[in-house]
Amino acid sequence: VQLQASGGGLVQPGGSLRLSCAASGNIFAIVVMGWYRQAPGKQRELVATITRAGGTNYADSVKGRFTISRDNAKNTVYLQMNSLKPEDTAVYYCLADQVYSPTYYPELWGQGTQVTVSS
């Protein structure tokens, strides 16, 4: 099982981006999917998570601007980012927590995608 993230890039302040992360392989279910980010010189931090049932959790810094969603049939999680600020600049990593496949994975991480917010 692997996670492949996409959708990062360069955007001006106030702009929008949509990140996607697809889990591939023989997957029965993924309990929680989410996004974390890491800015230069800082620790990795939670952005948002979503359960298989659709329950969501957001960092205070992104509430009202970012929306997380998932497609369970496609084992894919999305992050719609609006009203982007320079402080959102970071490498964004997707997470799959409690992955049920022929092998159980307690946690899997994607490779990261760069988001840069700059004029």
mmCIF file with all atom_site columns, C-alpha atoms in Angstrom:
data_model
loop_
_atom_site.group_PDB
_atom_site.id
_atom_site.type_symbol
_atom_site.label_atom_id
_atom_site.label_alt_id
_atom_site.label_comp_id
_atom_site.label_asym_id
_atom_site.label_entity_id
_atom_site.label_seq_id
_atom_site.pdbx_PDB_ins_code
_atom_site.Cartn_x
_atom_site.Cartn_y
_atom_site.Cartn_z
_atom_site.occupancy
_atom_site.B_iso_or_equiv
_atom_site.pdbx_formal_charge
_atom_site.auth_seq_id
_atom_site.auth_comp_id
_atom_site.auth_asym_id
_atom_site.auth_atom_id
_atom_site.pdbx_PDB_model_num
ATOM 1   C CA . VAL A 1 1   ? 0.000   0.000  0.000  1.00 0.00 ? 1   VAL A CA 1
ATOM 2   C CA . GLN A 1 2   ? 1.306   3.428  -0.961 1.00 0.00 ? 2   GLN A CA 1
ATOM 3   C CA . LEU A 1 3   ? 0.109   7.015  -0.708 1.00 0.00 ? 3   LEU A CA 1
ATOM 4   C CA . GLN A 1 4   ? 0.589   9.422  -3.602 1.00 0.00 ? 4   GLN A CA 1
ATOM 5   C CA . ALA A 1 5   ? -0.013  13.122 -3.014 1.00 0.00 ? 5   ALA A CA 1
ATOM 6   C CA . SER A 1 6   ? -0.489  15.747 -5.697 1.00 0.00 ? 6   SER A CA 1
ATOM 7   C CA . GLY A 1 7   ? -1.771  19.268 -6.244 1.00 0.00 ? 7   GLY A CA 1
ATOM 8   C CA . GLY A 1 8   ? 0.838   21.468 -4.631 1.00 0.00 ? 8   GLY A CA 1
ATOM 9   C CA . GLY A 1 9   ? 2.346   24.500 -6.272 1.00 0.00 ? 9   GLY A CA 1
ATOM 10  C CA . LEU A 1 10  ? 2.898   28.239 -6.141 1.00 0.00 ? 10  LEU A CA 1
ATOM 11  C CA . VAL A 1 11  ? -0.072  30.498 -5.477 1.00 0.00 ? 11  VAL A CA 1
ATOM 12  C CA . GLN A 1 12  ? -0.536  34.144 -4.582 1.00 0.00 ? 12  GLN A CA 1
ATOM 13  C CA . PRO A 1 13  ? -1.898  35.181 -1.189 1.00 0.00 ? 13  PRO A CA 1
ATOM 14  C CA . GLY A 1 14  ? -5.658  34.882 -1.175 1.00 0.00 ? 14  GLY A CA 1
ATOM 15  C CA . GLY A 1 15  ? -5.584  32.147 -3.780 1.00 0.00 ? 15  GLY A CA 1
ATOM 16  C CA . SER A 1 16  ? -6.694  28.527 -3.660 1.00 0.00 ? 16  SER A CA 1
ATOM 17  C CA . LEU A 1 17  ? -5.219  25.089 -4.159 1.00 0.00 ? 17  LEU A CA 1
ATOM 18  C CA . ARG A 1 18  ? -6.633  21.589 -3.932 1.00 0.00 ? 18  ARG A CA 1
ATOM 19  C CA . LEU A 1 19  ? -4.462  18.734 -2.729 1.00 0.00 ? 19  LEU A CA 1
ATOM 20  C CA . SER A 1 20  ? -5.244  15.087 -3.389 1.00 0.00 ? 20  SER A CA 1
ATOM 21  C CA . CYS A 1 21  ? -3.800  11.931 -1.887 1.00 0.00 ? 21  CYS A CA 1
ATOM 22  C CA . ALA A 1 22  ? -4.666  8.497  -3.201 1.00 0.00 ? 22  ALA A CA 1
ATOM 23  C CA . ALA A 1 23  ? -3.888  5.232  -1.459 1.00 0.00 ? 23  ALA A CA 1
ATOM 24  C CA . SER A 1 24  ? -3.119  2.393  -3.830 1.00 0.00 ? 24  SER A CA 1
ATOM 25  C CA . GLY A 1 25  ? -2.999  -1.329 -3.249 1.00 0.00 ? 25  GLY A CA 1
ATOM 26  C CA . ASN A 1 26  ? -5.369  -4.027 -2.026 1.00 0.00 ? 26  ASN A CA 1
ATOM 27  C CA . ILE A 1 27  ? -7.120  -1.943 0.642  1.00 0.00 ? 27  ILE A CA 1
ATOM 28  C CA . PHE A 1 28  ? -10.144 -3.030 2.650  1.00 0.00 ? 28  PHE A CA 1
ATOM 29  C CA . ALA A 1 29  ? -10.571 0.154  4.664  1.00 0.00 ? 29  ALA A CA 1
ATOM 30  C CA . ILE A 1 30  ? -8.725  3.190  6.041  1.00 0.00 ? 30  ILE A CA 1
ATOM 31  C CA . VAL A 1 31  ? -10.025 4.479  9.363  1.00 0.00 ? 31  VAL A CA 1
ATOM 32  C CA . VAL A 1 32  ? -8.566  8.004  9.366  1.00 0.00 ? 32  VAL A CA 1
ATOM 33  C CA . MET A 1 33  ? -6.989  10.064 6.592  1.00 0.00 ? 33  MET A CA 1
ATOM 34  C CA . GLY A 1 34  ? -5.477  13.465 6.970  1.00 0.00 ? 34  GLY A CA 1
ATOM 35  C CA . TRP A 1 35  ? -2.976  16.148 6.160  1.00 0.00 ? 35  TRP A CA 1
ATOM 36  C CA . TYR A 1 36  ? -0.011  17.465 8.092  1.00 0.00 ? 36  TYR A CA 1
ATOM 37  C CA . ARG A 1 37  ? 2.470   20.135 7.077  1.00 0.00 ? 37  ARG A CA 1
ATOM 38  C CA . GLN A 1 38  ? 6.018   21.095 7.860  1.00 0.00 ? 38  GLN A CA 1
ATOM 39  C CA . ALA A 1 39  ? 7.458   24.538 7.263  1.00 0.00 ? 39  ALA A CA 1
ATOM 40  C CA . PRO A 1 40  ? 11.220  25.130 7.122  1.00 0.00 ? 40  PRO A CA 1
ATOM 41  C CA . GLY A 1 41  ? 12.717  25.053 10.600 1.00 0.00 ? 41  GLY A CA 1
ATOM 42  C CA . LYS A 1 42  ? 9.459   23.961 12.216 1.00 0.00 ? 42  LYS A CA 1
ATOM 43  C CA . GLN A 1 43  ? 7.979   20.702 13.427 1.00 0.00 ? 43  GLN A CA 1
ATOM 44  C CA . ARG A 1 44  ? 5.389   18.814 11.450 1.00 0.00 ? 44  ARG A CA 1
ATOM 45  C CA . GLU A 1 45  ? 1.909   19.917 12.503 1.00 0.00 ? 45  GLU A CA 1
ATOM 46  C CA . LEU A 1 46  ? -1.642  18.737 12.043 1.00 0.00 ? 46  LEU A CA 1
ATOM 47  C CA . VAL A 1 47  ? -3.695  20.464 9.364  1.00 0.00 ? 47  VAL A CA 1
ATOM 48  C CA . ALA A 1 48  ? -6.854  18.348 9.238  1.00 0.00 ? 48  ALA A CA 1
ATOM 49  C CA . THR A 1 49  ? -8.113  14.788 9.595  1.00 0.00 ? 49  THR A CA 1
ATOM 50  C CA . ILE A 1 50  ? -11.253 12.980 8.530  1.00 0.00 ? 50  ILE A CA 1
ATOM 51  C CA . THR A 1 51  ? -12.634 9.641  9.669  1.00 0.00 ? 51  THR A CA 1
ATOM 52  C CA . ARG A 1 52  ? -14.167 7.034  7.430  1.00 0.00 ? 52  ARG A CA 1
ATOM 53  C CA . ALA A 1 53  ? -17.584 8.157  8.692  1.00 0.00 ? 53  ALA A CA 1
ATOM 54  C CA . GLY A 1 54  ? -16.827 11.777 7.762  1.00 0.00 ? 54  GLY A CA 1
ATOM 55  C CA . GLY A 1 55  ? -15.953 13.269 11.119 1.00 0.00 ? 55  GLY A CA 1
ATOM 56  C CA . THR A 1 56  ? -13.443 16.100 10.726 1.00 0.00 ? 56  THR A CA 1
ATOM 57  C CA . ASN A 1 57  ? -10.848 17.866 12.836 1.00 0.00 ? 57  ASN A CA 1
ATOM 58  C CA . TYR A 1 58  ? -8.976  21.041 11.874 1.00 0.00 ? 58  TYR A CA 1
ATOM 59  C CA . ALA A 1 59  ? -6.077  23.039 13.211 1.00 0.00 ? 59  ALA A CA 1
ATOM 60  C CA . ASP A 1 60  ? -7.291  26.403 14.493 1.00 0.00 ? 60  ASP A CA 1
ATOM 61  C CA . SER A 1 61  ? -5.056  28.184 11.987 1.00 0.00 ? 61  SER A CA 1
ATOM 62  C CA . VAL A 1 62  ? -6.944  26.733 8.996  1.00 0.00 ? 62  VAL A CA 1
ATOM 63  C CA . LYS A 1 63  ? -10.541 26.616 10.272 1.00 0.00 ? 63  LYS A CA 1
ATOM 64  C CA . GLY A 1 64  ? -12.893 28.382 7.911  1.00 0.00 ? 64  GLY A CA 1
ATOM 65  C CA . ARG A 1 65  ? -10.332 28.393 5.084  1.00 0.00 ? 65  ARG A CA 1
ATOM 66  C CA . PHE A 1 66  ? -9.498  24.726 4.464  1.00 0.00 ? 66  PHE A CA 1
ATOM 67  C CA . THR A 1 67  ? -11.918 21.857 3.858  1.00 0.00 ? 67  THR A CA 1
ATOM 68  C CA . ILE A 1 68  ? -10.969 18.189 4.081  1.00 0.00 ? 68  ILE A CA 1
ATOM 69  C CA . SER A 1 69  ? -13.003 15.502 2.326  1.00 0.00 ? 69  SER A CA 1
ATOM 70  C CA . ARG A 1 70  ? -12.536 11.895 1.235  1.00 0.00 ? 70  ARG A CA 1
ATOM 71  C CA . ASP A 1 71  ? -13.837 9.362  -1.214 1.00 0.00 ? 71  ASP A CA 1
ATOM 72  C CA . ASN A 1 72  ? -13.844 5.984  0.521  1.00 0.00 ? 72  ASN A CA 1
ATOM 73  C CA . ALA A 1 73  ? -14.453 4.076  -2.710 1.00 0.00 ? 73  ALA A CA 1
ATOM 74  C CA . LYS A 1 74  ? -11.292 5.611  -4.176 1.00 0.00 ? 74  LYS A CA 1
ATOM 75  C CA . ASN A 1 75  ? -9.294  5.621  -0.908 1.00 0.00 ? 75  ASN A CA 1
ATOM 76  C CA . THR A 1 76  ? -8.546  9.264  -1.622 1.00 0.00 ? 76  THR A CA 1
ATOM 77  C CA . VAL A 1 77  ? -8.434  12.301 0.640  1.00 0.00 ? 77  VAL A CA 1
ATOM 78  C CA . TYR A 1 78  ? -8.658  15.902 -0.531 1.00 0.00 ? 78  TYR A CA 1
ATOM 79  C CA . LEU A 1 79  ? -7.740  19.241 0.986  1.00 0.00 ? 79  LEU A CA 1
ATOM 80  C CA . GLN A 1 80  ? -9.372  22.331 -0.484 1.00 0.00 ? 80  GLN A CA 1
ATOM 81  C CA . MET A 1 81  ? -7.339  25.329 0.611  1.00 0.00 ? 81  MET A CA 1
ATOM 82  C CA . ASN A 1 82  ? -8.848  28.793 0.174  1.00 0.00 ? 82  ASN A CA 1
ATOM 83  C CA . SER A 1 83  ? -7.733  32.249 1.260  1.00 0.00 ? 83  SER A CA 1
ATOM 84  C CA . LEU A 1 84  ? -4.158  31.042 1.398  1.00 0.00 ? 84  LEU A CA 1
ATOM 85  C CA . LYS A 1 85  ? -1.640  33.019 3.422  1.00 0.00 ? 85  LYS A CA 1
ATOM 86  C CA . PRO A 1 86  ? 2.172   33.124 3.243  1.00 0.00 ? 86  PRO A CA 1
ATOM 87  C CA . GLU A 1 87  ? 2.259   31.289 6.581  1.00 0.00 ? 87  GLU A CA 1
ATOM 88  C CA . ASP A 1 88  ? 0.568   28.310 4.894  1.00 0.00 ? 88  ASP A CA 1
ATOM 89  C CA . THR A 1 89  ? 3.791   27.737 2.953  1.00 0.00 ? 89  THR A CA 1
ATOM 90  C CA . ALA A 1 90  ? 5.045   24.253 3.811  1.00 0.00 ? 90  ALA A CA 1
ATOM 91  C CA . VAL A 1 91  ? 5.470   20.721 2.581  1.00 0.00 ? 91  VAL A CA 1
ATOM 92  C CA . TYR A 1 92  ? 2.111   19.016 2.988  1.00 0.00 ? 92  TYR A CA 1
ATOM 93  C CA . TYR A 1 93  ? 2.065   15.312 3.865  1.00 0.00 ? 93  TYR A CA 1
ATOM 94  C CA . CYS A 1 94  ? -0.924  13.013 3.701  1.00 0.00 ? 94  CYS A CA 1
ATOM 95  C CA . LEU A 1 95  ? -1.533  10.381 6.335  1.00 0.00 ? 95  LEU A CA 1
ATOM 96  C CA . ALA A 1 96  ? -3.493  7.156  6.333  1.00 0.00 ? 96  ALA A CA 1
ATOM 97  C CA . ASP A 1 97  ? -4.107  5.877  9.860  1.00 0.00 ? 97  ASP A CA 1
ATOM 98  C CA . GLN A 1 98  ? -5.216  2.309  10.602 1.00 0.00 ? 98  GLN A CA 1
ATOM 99  C CA . VAL A 1 99  ? -5.040  0.820  7.109  1.00 0.00 ? 99  VAL A CA 1
ATOM 100 C CA . TYR A 1 100 ? -6.697  -2.573 6.693  1.00 0.00 ? 100 TYR A CA 1
ATOM 101 C CA . SER A 1 101 ? -5.377  -4.624 3.795  1.00 0.00 ? 101 SER A CA 1
ATOM 102 C CA . PRO A 1 102 ? -3.968  -8.146 3.667  1.00 0.00 ? 102 PRO A CA 1
ATOM 103 C CA . THR A 1 103 ? -1.301  -6.472 5.824  1.00 0.00 ? 103 THR A CA 1
ATOM 104 C CA . TYR A 1 104 ? -2.400  -4.113 8.613  1.00 0.00 ? 104 TYR A CA 1
ATOM 105 C CA . TYR A 1 105 ? -0.608  -0.748 8.654  1.00 0.00 ? 105 TYR A CA 1
ATOM 106 C CA . PRO A 1 106 ? -1.043  1.374  11.789 1.00 0.00 ? 106 PRO A CA 1
ATOM 107 C CA . GLU A 1 107 ? 0.185   4.439  9.903  1.00 0.00 ? 107 GLU A CA 1
ATOM 108 C CA . LEU A 1 108 ? 1.307   5.353  6.376  1.00 0.00 ? 108 LEU A CA 1
ATOM 109 C CA . TRP A 1 109 ? 2.676   8.653  5.070  1.00 0.00 ? 109 TRP A CA 1
ATOM 110 C CA . GLY A 1 110 ? 2.742   10.088 1.576  1.00 0.00 ? 110 GLY A CA 1
ATOM 111 C CA . GLN A 1 111 ? 5.834   11.655 0.029  1.00 0.00 ? 111 GLN A CA 1
ATOM 112 C CA . GLY A 1 112 ? 4.861   15.289 0.581  1.00 0.00 ? 112 GLY A CA 1
ATOM 113 C CA . THR A 1 113 ? 3.882   18.048 -1.820 1.00 0.00 ? 113 THR A CA 1
ATOM 114 C CA . GLN A 1 114 ? 5.195   21.614 -1.676 1.00 0.00 ? 114 GLN A CA 1
ATOM 115 C CA . VAL A 1 115 ? 2.764   24.500 -1.236 1.00 0.00 ? 115 VAL A CA 1
ATOM 116 C CA . THR A 1 116 ? 4.226   27.986 -1.594 1.00 0.00 ? 116 THR A CA 1
ATOM 117 C CA . VAL A 1 117 ? 2.128   31.087 -1.002 1.00 0.00 ? 117 VAL A CA 1
ATOM 118 C CA . SER A 1 118 ? 3.914   34.163 -2.274 1.00 0.00 ? 118 SER A CA 1
ATOM 119 C CA . SER A 1 119 ? 3.363   37.238 -4.398 1.00 0.00 ? 119 SER A CA 1
#
